[in-house]
PDB file of N, CA and C in Angstrom:
ATOM      1  N   MET A  85       0.876  -1.431   0.160  1.00 97.00           N
ATOM      2  CA  MET A  85      -0.313  -0.188  -0.382  1.00 97.00           C
ATOM      3  C   MET A  85       0.637   1.318  -0.151  1.00 97.00           C
ATOM      4  N   LYS A  86       0.641   2.854  -1.047  1.00 98.00           N
ATOM      5  CA  LYS A  86       1.163   3.679  -0.769  1.00 98.00           C
ATOM      6  C   LYS A  86       0.805   4.177   0.181  1.00 98.00           C
ATOM      7  N   ILE A  87       1.380   5.294   1.024  1.00 98.00           N
ATOM      8  CA  ILE A  87       0.345   6.256   1.689  1.00 98.00           C
ATOM      9  C   ILE A  87       0.979   7.581   1.888  1.00 98.00           C
ATOM     10  N   GLY A  88       0.852   9.154   1.470  1.00 98.00           N
ATOM     11  CA  GLY A  88       1.137  10.093   1.613  1.00 98.00           C
ATOM     12  C   GLY A  88       0.658  10.367   2.904  1.00 98.00           C
ATOM     13  N   ILE A  89       1.863  10.936   3.246  1.00 98.00           N
ATOM     14  CA  ILE A  89       2.439  11.655   5.310  1.00 98.00           C
ATOM     15  C   ILE A  89       1.740  12.770   4.351  1.00 98.00           C
ATOM     16  N   PHE A  90       0.775  13.863   4.827  1.00 97.00           N
ATOM     17  CA  PHE A  90       0.839  14.747   4.953  1.00 97.00           C
ATOM     18  C   PHE A  90       0.680  15.748   6.132  1.00 97.00           C
ATOM     19  N   GLY A  91       1.308  16.405   6.883  1.00 94.00           N
ATOM     20  CA  GLY A  91       1.512  16.936   7.774  1.00 94.00           C
ATOM     21  C   GLY A  91       1.546  19.254   8.098  1.00 94.00           C
ATOM     22  N   GLY A  92       0.622  18.736   8.969  1.00 90.00           N
ATOM     23  CA  GLY A  92       1.083  20.070   9.328  1.00 90.00           C
ATOM     24  C   GLY A  92      -0.465  20.537  10.427  1.00 90.00           C
ATOM     25  N   SER A  93       0.009  21.940  10.591  1.00 89.00           N
ATOM     26  CA  SER A  93      -0.995  22.357  11.356  1.00 89.00           C
ATOM     27  C   SER A  93      -2.540  22.112  11.337  1.00 89.00           C
ATOM     28  N   PHE A  94      -2.661  22.456  10.367  1.00 93.00           N
ATOM     29  CA  PHE A  94      -3.860  22.487   9.915  1.00 93.00           C
ATOM     30  C   PHE A  94      -5.000  24.027  10.504  1.00 93.00           C
ATOM     31  N   ASP A  95      -4.576  24.890  11.478  1.00 91.00           N
ATOM     32  CA  ASP A  95      -5.839  25.595  11.613  1.00 91.00           C
ATOM     33  C   ASP A  95      -5.701  26.605  10.996  1.00 91.00           C
ATOM     34  N   PRO A  96      -6.669  26.980   9.965  1.00 93.00           N
ATOM     35  CA  PRO A  96      -7.589  25.736  10.195  1.00 93.00           C
ATOM     36  C   PRO A  96      -7.369  24.886   8.669  1.00 93.00           C
ATOM     37  N   VAL A  97      -7.877  23.612   8.452  1.00 95.00           N
ATOM     38  CA  VAL A  97      -7.881  23.166   7.087  1.00 95.00           C
ATOM     39  C   VAL A  97      -8.612  23.241   6.755  1.00 95.00           C
ATOM     40  N   HIS A  98      -8.652  23.685   5.354  1.00 95.00           N
ATOM     41  CA  HIS A  98      -8.824  25.151   3.921  1.00 95.00           C
ATOM     42  C   HIS A  98      -8.741  23.019   2.904  1.00 95.00           C
ATOM     43  N   TYR A  99      -9.611  23.878   1.587  1.00 94.00           N
ATOM     44  CA  TYR A  99     -10.165  23.182   0.690  1.00 94.00           C
ATOM     45  C   TYR A  99      -7.891  23.065   0.000  1.00 94.00           C
ATOM     46  N   GLY A 100      -7.211  23.948  -0.325  1.00 91.00           N
ATOM     47  CA  GLY A 100      -6.720  23.422  -1.170  1.00 91.00           C
ATOM     48  C   GLY A 100      -6.067  22.334   0.116  1.00 91.00           C
ATOM     49  N   HIS A 101      -5.427  22.364   1.533  1.00 94.00           N
ATOM     50  CA  HIS A 101      -5.469  20.835   2.098  1.00 94.00           C
ATOM     51  C   HIS A 101      -5.894  20.224   0.650  1.00 94.00           C
ATOM     52  N   LEU A 102      -6.847  19.657   1.490  1.00 96.00           N
ATOM     53  CA  LEU A 102      -7.871  18.746   0.978  1.00 96.00           C
ATOM     54  C   LEU A 102      -7.812  17.993  -1.232  1.00 96.00           C
ATOM     55  N   LEU A 103      -7.658  19.407  -1.411  1.00 95.00           N
ATOM     56  CA  LEU A 103      -7.037  19.343  -3.095  1.00 95.00           C
ATOM     57  C   LEU A 103      -6.245  18.854  -3.511  1.00 95.00           C
ATOM     58  N   LEU A 104      -4.826  19.523  -2.646  1.00 93.00           N
ATOM     59  CA  LEU A 104      -3.709  19.008  -2.631  1.00 93.00           C
ATOM     60  C   LEU A 104      -3.874  17.481  -2.437  1.00 93.00           C
ATOM     61  N   ALA A 105      -3.935  17.043  -1.364  1.00 96.00           N
ATOM     62  CA  ALA A 105      -4.081  16.194  -1.061  1.00 96.00           C
ATOM     63  C   ALA A 105      -5.087  14.671  -1.942  1.00 96.00           C
ATOM     64  N   GLN A 106      -5.939  15.009  -2.593  1.00 97.00           N
ATOM     65  CA  GLN A 106      -6.452  14.420  -4.052  1.00 97.00           C
ATOM     66  C   GLN A 106      -5.981  14.075  -5.360  1.00 97.00           C
ATOM     67  N   GLN A 107      -5.241  15.570  -5.434  1.00 95.00           N
ATOM     68  CA  GLN A 107      -4.312  15.541  -6.655  1.00 95.00           C
ATOM     69  C   GLN A 107      -3.110  14.010  -6.296  1.00 95.00           C
ATOM     70  N   CYS A 108      -2.353  14.453  -5.101  1.00 95.00           N
ATOM     71  CA  CYS A 108      -1.131  12.981  -4.112  1.00 95.00           C
ATOM     72  C   CYS A 108      -1.843  12.306  -4.590  1.00 95.00           C
ATOM     73  N   LEU A 109      -2.679  11.524  -4.010  1.00 96.00           N
ATOM     74  CA  LEU A 109      -4.331  10.978  -4.269  1.00 96.00           C
ATOM     75  C   LEU A 109      -3.690   9.851  -5.207  1.00 96.00           C
ATOM     76  N   GLU A 110      -3.896  10.839  -6.634  1.00 96.00           N
ATOM     77  CA  GLU A 110      -4.682  10.594  -7.798  1.00 96.00           C
ATOM     78  C   GLU A 110      -3.574  10.290  -8.730  1.00 96.00           C
ATOM     79  N   THR A 111      -2.319  11.286  -9.091  1.00 96.00           N
ATOM     80  CA  THR A 111      -1.288  11.663  -9.896  1.00 96.00           C
ATOM     81  C   THR A 111       0.112  10.746  -9.496  1.00 96.00           C
ATOM     82  N   ALA A 112       0.318   9.911  -8.463  1.00 96.00           N
ATOM     83  CA  ALA A 112       1.267   9.551  -7.389  1.00 96.00           C
ATOM     84  C   ALA A 112       0.606   7.936  -7.316  1.00 96.00           C
ATOM     85  N   GLY A 113      -0.909   7.516  -7.037  1.00 97.00           N
ATOM     86  CA  GLY A 113      -0.799   6.109  -7.665  1.00 97.00           C
ATOM     87  C   GLY A 113      -0.981   5.961  -6.226  1.00 97.00           C
ATOM     88  N   LEU A 114      -1.232   6.914  -5.077  1.00 98.00           N
ATOM     89  CA  LEU A 114      -1.395   6.037  -3.698  1.00 98.00           C
ATOM     90  C   LEU A 114      -3.072   5.399  -3.031  1.00 98.00           C
ATOM     91  N   ASP A 115      -2.519   4.940  -2.592  1.00 98.00           N
ATOM     92  CA  ASP A 115      -3.564   4.485  -1.268  1.00 98.00           C
ATOM     93  C   ASP A 115      -5.169   4.478  -0.276  1.00 98.00           C
ATOM     94  N   ARG A 116      -4.066   6.239  -0.121  1.00 98.00           N
ATOM     95  CA  ARG A 116      -4.237   6.717   1.738  1.00 98.00           C
ATOM     96  C   ARG A 116      -3.391   7.449   1.438  1.00 98.00           C
ATOM     97  N   VAL A 117      -4.033   9.185   1.698  1.00 98.00           N
ATOM     98  CA  VAL A 117      -3.250  10.150   3.097  1.00 98.00           C
ATOM     99  C   VAL A 117      -4.037  10.140   3.942  1.00 98.00           C
ATOM    100  N   LEU A 118      -2.162   9.816   4.778  1.00 98.00           N
ATOM    101  CA  LEU A 118      -2.579  10.144   6.143  1.00 98.00           C
ATOM    102  C   LEU A 118      -2.326  12.056   6.780  1.00 98.00           C
ATOM    103  N   PHE A 119      -3.110  12.266   7.101  1.00 98.00           N
ATOM    104  CA  PHE A 119      -3.558  13.722   7.687  1.00 98.00           C
ATOM    105  C   PHE A 119      -2.644  13.567   9.490  1.00 98.00           C
ATOM    106  N   VAL A 120      -1.319  14.783   9.291  1.00 97.00           N
ATOM    107  CA  VAL A 120      -0.999  14.719  10.575  1.00 97.00           C
ATOM    108  C   VAL A 120      -0.690  15.350  11.413  1.00 97.00           C
ATOM    109  N   PRO A 121      -1.682  15.988  11.872  1.00 95.00           N
ATOM    110  CA  PRO A 121      -1.859  17.540  11.726  1.00 95.00           C
ATOM    111  C   PRO A 121      -0.613  17.849  13.651  1.00 95.00           C
ATOM    112  N   ALA A 122       0.331  19.062  13.667  1.00 92.00           N
ATOM    113  CA  ALA A 122       1.413  19.201  14.431  1.00 92.00           C
ATOM    114  C   ALA A 122       0.708  19.901  15.832  1.00 92.00           C
ATOM    115  N   ALA A 123       1.593  19.097  17.399  1.00 91.00           N
ATOM    116  CA  ALA A 123       1.488  19.592  18.338  1.00 91.00           C
ATOM    117  C   ALA A 123       1.465  21.279  17.884  1.00 91.00           C
ATOM    118  N   GLN A 124       2.803  21.274  17.713  1.00 87.00           N
ATOM    119  CA  GLN A 124       3.237  22.627  17.581  1.00 87.00           C
ATOM    120  C   GLN A 124       4.836  22.705  16.689  1.00 87.00           C
ATOM    121  N   SER A 125       5.023  23.720  15.454  1.00 82.00           N
ATOM    122  CA  SER A 125       5.791  23.715  14.995  1.00 82.00           C
ATOM    123  C   SER A 125       6.897  24.301  15.391  1.00 82.00           C
ATOM    124  N   PRO A 126       8.098  23.503  15.028  1.00 82.00           N
ATOM    125  CA  PRO A 126       9.220  24.106  15.770  1.00 82.00           C
ATOM    126  C   PRO A 126       9.528  25.743  14.502  1.00 82.00           C
ATOM    127  N   LEU A 127       9.267  26.068  13.486  1.00 78.00           N
ATOM    128  CA  LEU A 127       9.100  27.093  12.870  1.00 78.00           C
ATOM    129  C   LEU A 127       7.608  27.665  13.221  1.00 78.00           C
ATOM    130  N   LYS A 128       7.264  28.098  13.639  1.00 77.00           N
ATOM    131  CA  LYS A 128       5.636  28.594  13.968  1.00 77.00           C
ATOM    132  C   LYS A 128       5.426  28.389  15.501  1.00 77.00           C
ATOM    133  N   PRO A 129       6.733  29.881  16.411  1.00 74.00           N
ATOM    134  CA  PRO A 129       6.623  28.800  17.644  1.00 74.00           C
ATOM    135  C   PRO A 129       4.736  29.527  18.382  1.00 74.00           C
ATOM    136  N   GLU A 130       4.269  31.291  17.407  1.00 74.00           N
ATOM    137  CA  GLU A 130       3.670  31.215  17.996  1.00 74.00           C
ATOM    138  C   GLU A 130       1.355  30.610  17.561  1.00 74.00           C
ATOM    139  N   ALA A 131       1.755  29.846  16.654  1.00 66.00           N
ATOM    140  CA  ALA A 131       1.225  28.729  16.394  1.00 66.00           C
ATOM    141  C   ALA A 131       0.678  27.828  16.787  1.00 66.00           C
ATOM    142  N   PRO A 132      -0.282  26.283  16.696  1.00 64.00           N
ATOM    143  CA  PRO A 132      -1.438  27.171  16.222  1.00 64.00           C
ATOM    144  C   PRO A 132      -2.302  27.669  17.061  1.00 64.00           C
ATOM    145  N   ARG A 133      -3.601  28.486  16.770  1.00 83.00           N
ATOM    146  CA  ARG A 133      -4.016  29.439  18.229  1.00 83.00           C
ATOM    147  C   ARG A 133      -5.520  28.116  18.083  1.00 83.00           C
ATOM    148  N   ALA A 134      -5.474  27.555  17.096  1.00 90.00           N
ATOM    149  CA  ALA A 134      -6.690  26.633  17.434  1.00 90.00           C
ATOM    150  C   ALA A 134      -6.181  25.660  18.814  1.00 90.00           C
ATOM    151  N   GLU A 135      -6.936  25.152  19.927  1.00 92.00           N
ATOM    152  CA  GLU A 135      -6.302  23.916  20.118  1.00 92.00           C
ATOM    153  C   GLU A 135      -6.427  22.714  19.422  1.00 92.00           C
ATOM    154  N   SER A 136      -5.498  22.153  19.982  1.00 92.00           N
ATOM    155  CA  SER A 136      -5.622  20.519  19.598  1.00 92.00           C
ATOM    156  C   SER A 136      -6.828  19.036  19.238  1.00 92.00           C
ATOM    157  N   LYS A 137      -7.926  19.529  20.082  1.00 95.00           N
ATOM    158  CA  LYS A 137      -8.570  18.878  19.945  1.00 95.00           C
ATOM    159  C   LYS A 137      -9.987  20.496  19.283  1.00 95.00           C
ATOM    160  N   ALA A 138      -9.741  20.490  18.963  1.00 96.00           N
ATOM    161  CA  ALA A 138     -10.308  21.646  17.791  1.00 96.00           C
ATOM    162  C   ALA A 138      -9.353  21.313  16.310  1.00 96.00           C
ATOM    163  N   ARG A 139      -8.429  22.039  16.247  1.00 95.00           N
ATOM    164  CA  ARG A 139      -7.887  21.207  15.276  1.00 95.00           C
ATOM    165  C   ARG A 139      -8.364  19.606  14.481  1.00 95.00           C
ATOM    166  N   LEU A 140      -8.724  18.242  15.212  1.00 97.00           N
ATOM    167  CA  LEU A 140      -8.443  17.648  15.554  1.00 97.00           C
ATOM    168  C   LEU A 140      -9.925  17.166  14.661  1.00 97.00           C
ATOM    169  N   GLU A 141     -10.495  18.112  15.422  1.00 98.00           N
ATOM    170  CA  GLU A 141     -12.594  17.732  14.801  1.00 98.00           C
ATOM    171  C   GLU A 141     -12.768  18.409  13.561  1.00 98.00           C
ATOM    172  N   MET A 142     -11.270  19.732  13.501  1.00 97.00           N
ATOM    173  CA  MET A 142     -11.683  20.173  12.262  1.00 97.00           C
ATOM    174  C   MET A 142     -11.700  19.781  10.806  1.00 97.00           C
ATOM    175  N   LEU A 143     -10.701  18.711  11.648  1.00 98.00           N
ATOM    176  CA  LEU A 143      -9.674  17.589  10.375  1.00 98.00           C
ATOM    177  C   LEU A 143     -10.983  16.627  10.012  1.00 98.00           C
ATOM    178  N   GLN A 144     -10.913  15.865  10.582  1.00 98.00           N
ATOM    179  CA  GLN A 144     -12.141  14.705  10.975  1.00 98.00           C
ATOM    180  C   GLN A 144     -13.969  14.536   9.753  1.00 98.00           C
ATOM    181  N   LEU A 145     -13.946  16.477  10.839  1.00 98.00           N
ATOM    182  CA  LEU A 145     -15.186  16.833   9.251  1.00 98.00           C
ATOM    183  C   LEU A 145     -14.807  16.979   8.500  1.00 98.00           C
ATOM    184  N   ALA A 146     -13.909  18.084   7.939  1.00 98.00           N
ATOM    185  CA  ALA A 146     -13.368  17.882   6.149  1.00 98.00           C
ATOM    186  C   ALA A 146     -12.718  16.358   5.687  1.00 98.00           C
ATOM    187  N   ILE A 147     -12.525  16.119   5.972  1.00 98.00           N
ATOM    188  CA  ILE A 147     -12.740  15.069   5.223  1.00 98.00           C
ATOM    189  C   ILE A 147     -12.994  13.825   6.008  1.00 98.00           C
ATOM    190  N   ALA A 148     -14.507  13.460   6.655  1.00 98.00           N
ATOM    191  CA  ALA A 148     -15.312  12.539   6.822  1.00 98.00           C
ATOM    192  C   ALA A 148     -15.990  12.357   5.313  1.00 98.00           C
ATOM    193  N   ASP A 149     -16.283  12.531   4.054  1.00 97.00           N
ATOM    194  CA  ASP A 149     -17.133  12.429   2.855  1.00 97.00           C
ATOM    195  C   ASP A 149     -15.901  11.748   2.139  1.00 97.00           C
ATOM    196  N   HIS A 150     -14.017  11.499   2.508  1.00 97.00           N
ATOM    197  CA  HIS A 150     -13.299  11.253   1.922  1.00 97.00           C
ATOM    198  C   HIS A 150     -12.600   9.244   2.093  1.00 97.00           C
ATOM    199  N   PRO A 151     -13.571   8.693   1.908  1.00 98.00           N
ATOM    200  CA  PRO A 151     -13.000   7.110   2.004  1.00 98.00           C
ATOM    201  C   PRO A 151     -11.390   7.253   2.183  1.00 98.00           C
ATOM    202  N   GLN A 152     -10.408   7.300   1.305  1.00 98.00           N
ATOM    203  CA  GLN A 152      -9.167   7.263   1.314  1.00 98.00           C
ATOM    204  C   GLN A 152      -8.382   8.256   2.084  1.00 98.00           C
ATOM    205  N   PHE A 153      -8.984   9.258   2.695  1.00 98.00           N
ATOM    206  CA  PHE A 153      -8.217  10.105   3.843  1.00 98.00           C
ATOM    207  C   PHE A 153      -8.545   9.717   5.407  1.00 98.00           C
ATOM    208  N   SER A 154      -7.516   9.580   6.076  1.00 98.00           N
ATOM    209  CA  SER A 154      -7.843   9.448   7.342  1.00 98.00           C
ATOM    210  C   SER A 154      -6.616  10.538   8.237  1.00 98.00           C
ATOM    211  N   ILE A 155      -6.418   9.905   8.937  1.00 98.00           N
ATOM    212  CA  ILE A 155      -6.256  11.021   9.912  1.00 98.00           C
ATOM    213  C   ILE A 155      -4.740  10.075  11.778  1.00 98.00           C
ATOM    214  N   SER A 156      -3.704  10.737  11.412  1.00 98.00           N
ATOM    215  CA  SER A 156      -2.693   9.585  12.893  1.00 98.00           C
ATOM    216  C   SER A 156      -3.161  11.366  13.438  1.00 98.00           C
ATOM    217  N   THR A 157      -1.638  10.469  15.003  1.00 98.00           N
ATOM    218  CA  THR A 157      -3.207  12.008  16.150  1.00 98.00           C
ATOM    219  C   THR A 157      -1.641  11.097  17.051  1.00 98.00           C
ATOM    220  N   VAL A 158       0.018  11.675  15.834  1.00 97.00           N
ATOM    221  CA  VAL A 158       1.042  10.517  16.946  1.00 97.00           C
ATOM    222  C   VAL A 158       1.479  12.032  17.223  1.00 97.00           C
ATOM    223  N   GLU A 159       1.719  12.962  16.572  1.00 96.00           N
ATOM    224  CA  GLU A 159       2.032  14.342  16.695  1.00 96.00           C
ATOM    225  C   GLU A 159       1.604  14.221  18.589  1.00 96.00           C
ATOM    226  N   LEU A 160       0.194  14.912  17.658  1.00 96.00           N
ATOM    227  CA  LEU A 160      -0.265  15.641  18.729  1.00 96.00           C
ATOM    228  C   LEU A 160      -0.609  14.710  20.594  1.00 96.00           C
ATOM    229  N   ASP A 161      -0.030  13.762  19.970  1.00 96.00           N
ATOM    230  CA  ASP A 161      -0.477  12.439  21.452  1.00 96.00           C
ATOM    231  C   ASP A 161       1.165  12.644  22.546  1.00 96.00           C
ATOM    232  N   ARG A 162       2.443  12.683  20.489  1.00 94.00           N
ATOM    233  CA  ARG A 162       3.711  13.266  21.694  1.00 94.00           C
ATOM    234  C   ARG A 162       3.446  14.160  22.902  1.00 94.00           C
ATOM    235  N   GLY A 163       2.680  15.589  22.175  1.00 88.00           N
ATOM    236  CA  GLY A 163       2.335  16.642  22.528  1.00 88.00           C
ATOM    237  C   GLY A 163       3.241  17.962  22.973  1.00 88.00           C
ATOM    238  N   GLU A 164       5.098  17.896  21.969  1.00 88.00           N
ATOM    239  CA  GLU A 164       5.983  18.920  22.240  1.00 88.00           C
ATOM    240  C   GLU A 164       5.489  19.221  20.456  1.00 88.00           C
ATOM    241  N   ILE A 165       7.072  19.865  20.619  1.00 89.00           N
ATOM    242  CA  ILE A 165       7.481  20.278  19.059  1.00 89.00           C
ATOM    243  C   ILE A 165       7.392  19.150  18.168  1.00 89.00           C
ATOM    244  N   SER A 166       6.588  20.058  17.063  1.00 86.00           N
ATOM    245  CA  SER A 166       6.919  18.202  15.770  1.00 86.00           C
ATOM    246  C   SER A 166       7.658  18.640  14.882  1.00 86.00           C
ATOM    247  N   TYR A 167       8.624  17.421  14.941  1.00 92.00           N
ATOM    248  CA  TYR A 167      10.054  17.546  13.831  1.00 92.00           C
ATOM    249  C   TYR A 167       9.573  16.684  12.806  1.00 92.00           C
ATOM    250  N   THR A 168       9.551  17.154  11.334  1.00 92.00           N
ATOM    251  CA  THR A 168       9.277  16.065  10.427  1.00 92.00           C
ATOM    252  C   THR A 168       9.895  14.337  10.856  1.00 92.00           C
ATOM    253  N   PHE A 169      11.090  14.599  11.407  1.00 94.00           N
ATOM    254  CA  PHE A 169      12.343  13.196  11.089  1.00 94.00           C
ATOM    255  C   PHE A 169      12.025  12.526  11.678  1.00 94.00           C
ATOM    256  N   ASP A 170      10.467  12.624  12.742  1.00 95.00           N
ATOM    257  CA  ASP A 170      10.373  11.901  14.736  1.00 95.00           C
ATOM    258  C   ASP A 170       8.806  11.420  14.451  1.00 95.00           C
ATOM    259  N   THR A 171       8.153  12.420  13.261  1.00 96.00           N
ATOM    260  CA  THR A 171       6.867  11.696  13.231  1.00 96.00           C
ATOM    261  C   THR A 171       7.479  10.891  11.594  1.00 96.00           C
ATOM    262  N   LEU A 172       8.036  10.829  10.667  1.00 97.00           N
ATOM    263  CA  LEU A 172       8.041   9.678   9.889  1.00 97.00           C
ATOM    264  C   LEU A 172       9.390   8.621  10.936  1.00 97.00           C
ATOM    265  N   GLU A 173      10.003   8.413  12.035  1.00 97.00           N
ATOM    266  CA  GLU A 173      10.385   7.551  12.192  1.00 97.00           C
ATOM    267  C   GLU A 173       9.279   6.371  13.157  1.00 97.00           C
ATOM    268  N   ALA A 174       8.129   7.256  13.747  1.00 97.00           N
ATOM    269  CA  ALA A 174       7.547   6.608  14.117  1.00 97.00           C
ATOM    270  C   ALA A 174       6.385   7.127  12.629  1.00 97.00           C
ATOM    271  N   LEU A 175       5.953   6.551  11.754  1.00 98.00           N
ATOM    272  CA  LEU A 175       5.371   6.357  11.679  1.00 98.00           C
ATOM    273  C   LEU A 175       5.768   5.062   9.967  1.00 98.00           C
ATOM    274  N   LYS A 176       6.898   5.373  10.754  1.00 97.00           N
ATOM    275  CA  LYS A 176       8.233   3.844   9.222  1.00 97.00           C
ATOM    276  C   LYS A 176       7.524   2.679  10.494  1.00 97.00           C
ATOM    277  N   ILE A 177       7.539   2.386  12.026  1.00 97.00           N
ATOM    278  CA  ILE A 177       7.343   1.440  12.619  1.00 97.00           C
ATOM    279  C   ILE A 177       5.899   0.817  12.622  1.00 97.00           C
ATOM    280  N   GLU A 178       5.269   2.018  13.163  1.00 97.00           N
ATOM    281  CA  GLU A 178       3.588   1.688  12.804  1.00 97.00           C
ATOM    282  C   GLU A 178       2.911   1.158  11.500  1.00 97.00           C
ATOM    283  N   PHE A 179       3.745   1.568  10.408  1.00 97.00           N
ATOM    284  CA  PHE A 179       3.552   0.609   8.637  1.00 97.00           C
ATOM    285  C   PHE A 179       4.658   0.978   8.225  1.00 97.00           C
ATOM    286  N   GLN A 180       5.145  -0.293   9.068  1.00 96.00           N
ATOM    287  CA  GLN A 180       6.113  -1.175   8.402  1.00 96.00           C
ATOM    288  C   GLN A 180       6.152  -2.249   6.694  1.00 96.00           C
ATOM    289  N   ASN A 181       5.241  -2.563   6.460  1.00 96.00           N
ATOM    290  CA  ASN A 181       4.611  -3.260   5.258  1.00 96.00           C
ATOM    291  C   ASN A 181       4.378  -2.322   4.585  1.00 96.00           C
ATOM    292  N   GLU A 182       4.316  -0.994   4.394  1.00 98.00           N
ATOM    293  CA  GLU A 182       3.636  -0.674   3.573  1.00 98.00           C
ATOM    294  C   GLU A 182       4.674   0.668   3.111  1.00 98.00           C
ATOM    295  N   GLN A 183       4.707   1.740   2.049  1.00 98.00           N
ATOM    296  CA  GLN A 183       5.802   2.594   1.739  1.00 98.00           C
ATOM    297  C   GLN A 183       4.889   3.737   1.557  1.00 98.00           C
ATOM    298  N   LEU A 184       5.747   4.956   2.541  1.00 98.00           N
ATOM    299  CA  LEU A 184       5.367   5.867   3.053  1.00 98.00           C
ATOM    300  C   LEU A 184       5.752   6.964   1.752  1.00 98.00           C
ATOM    301  N   PHE A 185       5.563   7.993   1.390  1.00 97.00           N
ATOM    302  CA  PHE A 185       5.681   9.174   0.512  1.00 97.00           C
ATOM    303  C   PHE A 185       5.188  10.879   1.448  1.00 97.00           C
ATOM    304  N   LEU A 186       6.356  11.421   0.992  1.00 96.00           N
ATOM    305  CA  LEU A 186       5.898  12.288   2.486  1.00 96.00           C
ATOM    306  C   LEU A 186       5.686  13.165   1.000  1.00 96.00           C
ATOM    307  N   MET A 187       3.797  14.495   1.926  1.00 94.00           N
ATOM    308  CA  MET A 187       3.966  15.285   1.290  1.00 94.00           C
ATOM    309  C   MET A 187       3.817  16.802   1.652  1.00 94.00           C
ATOM    310  N   ILE A 188       4.228  17.682   0.844  1.00 84.00           N
ATOM    311  CA  ILE A 188       3.964  18.994   1.510  1.00 84.00           C
ATOM    312  C   ILE A 188       3.483  20.327   0.552  1.00 84.00           C
ATOM    313  N   GLY A 189       2.957  20.656   1.375  1.00 72.00           N
ATOM    314  CA  GLY A 189       2.816  22.561   0.831  1.00 72.00           C
ATOM    315  C   GLY A 189       3.908  23.416   0.164  1.00 72.00           C
ATOM    316  N   ILE A 190       3.036  23.851  -1.017  1.00 75.00           N
ATOM    317  CA  ILE A 190       4.492  25.001  -1.474  1.00 75.00           C
ATOM    318  C   ILE A 190       5.003  25.663  -0.564  1.00 75.00           C
ATOM    319  N   ASP A 191       4.276  25.986   0.615  1.00 73.00           N
ATOM    320  CA  ASP A 191       4.843  27.405   1.652  1.00 73.00           C
ATOM    321  C   ASP A 191       6.378  26.662   2.119  1.00 73.00           C
ATOM    322  N   SER A 192       6.394  25.253   2.840  1.00 73.00           N
ATOM    323  CA  SER A 192       7.417  24.553   3.283  1.00 73.00           C
ATOM    324  C   SER A 192       8.415  23.850   2.178  1.00 73.00           C
ATOM    325  N   LEU A 193       7.775  23.872   0.926  1.00 76.00           N
ATOM    326  CA  LEU A 193       9.220  24.019   0.306  1.00 76.00           C
ATOM    327  C   LEU A 193       9.809  24.925  -0.564  1.00 76.00           C
ATOM    328  N   LEU A 194       9.306  25.749  -0.734  1.00 77.00           N
ATOM    329  CA  LEU A 194       9.597  26.923  -0.565  1.00 77.00           C
ATOM    330  C   LEU A 194      11.262  27.411   1.074  1.00 77.00           C
TER     331      LEU A 194
END
């Protein structure tokens, strides 16, 4: 199975997030996109503004009609600054028999 890993604060989640996830799903032939909301970004010390629980609930509502989208709370459960490396290490263990693909938005790419 090919799983796209899409991290971010999702504060708030918006159509751009869903569009990117859908495009990656289709163009990269992914089987699933896993949204990973950050507890705290090292690059945005003042963010997120919304509480973790609220951001998680917004994300759950946003992906409810997309069966190939799911959520991992690995970063929220850790509850500290979210470094991509640590998250990928944890997900590599959880999904050891799957192919993982890191998805990033243009803001992170730049």
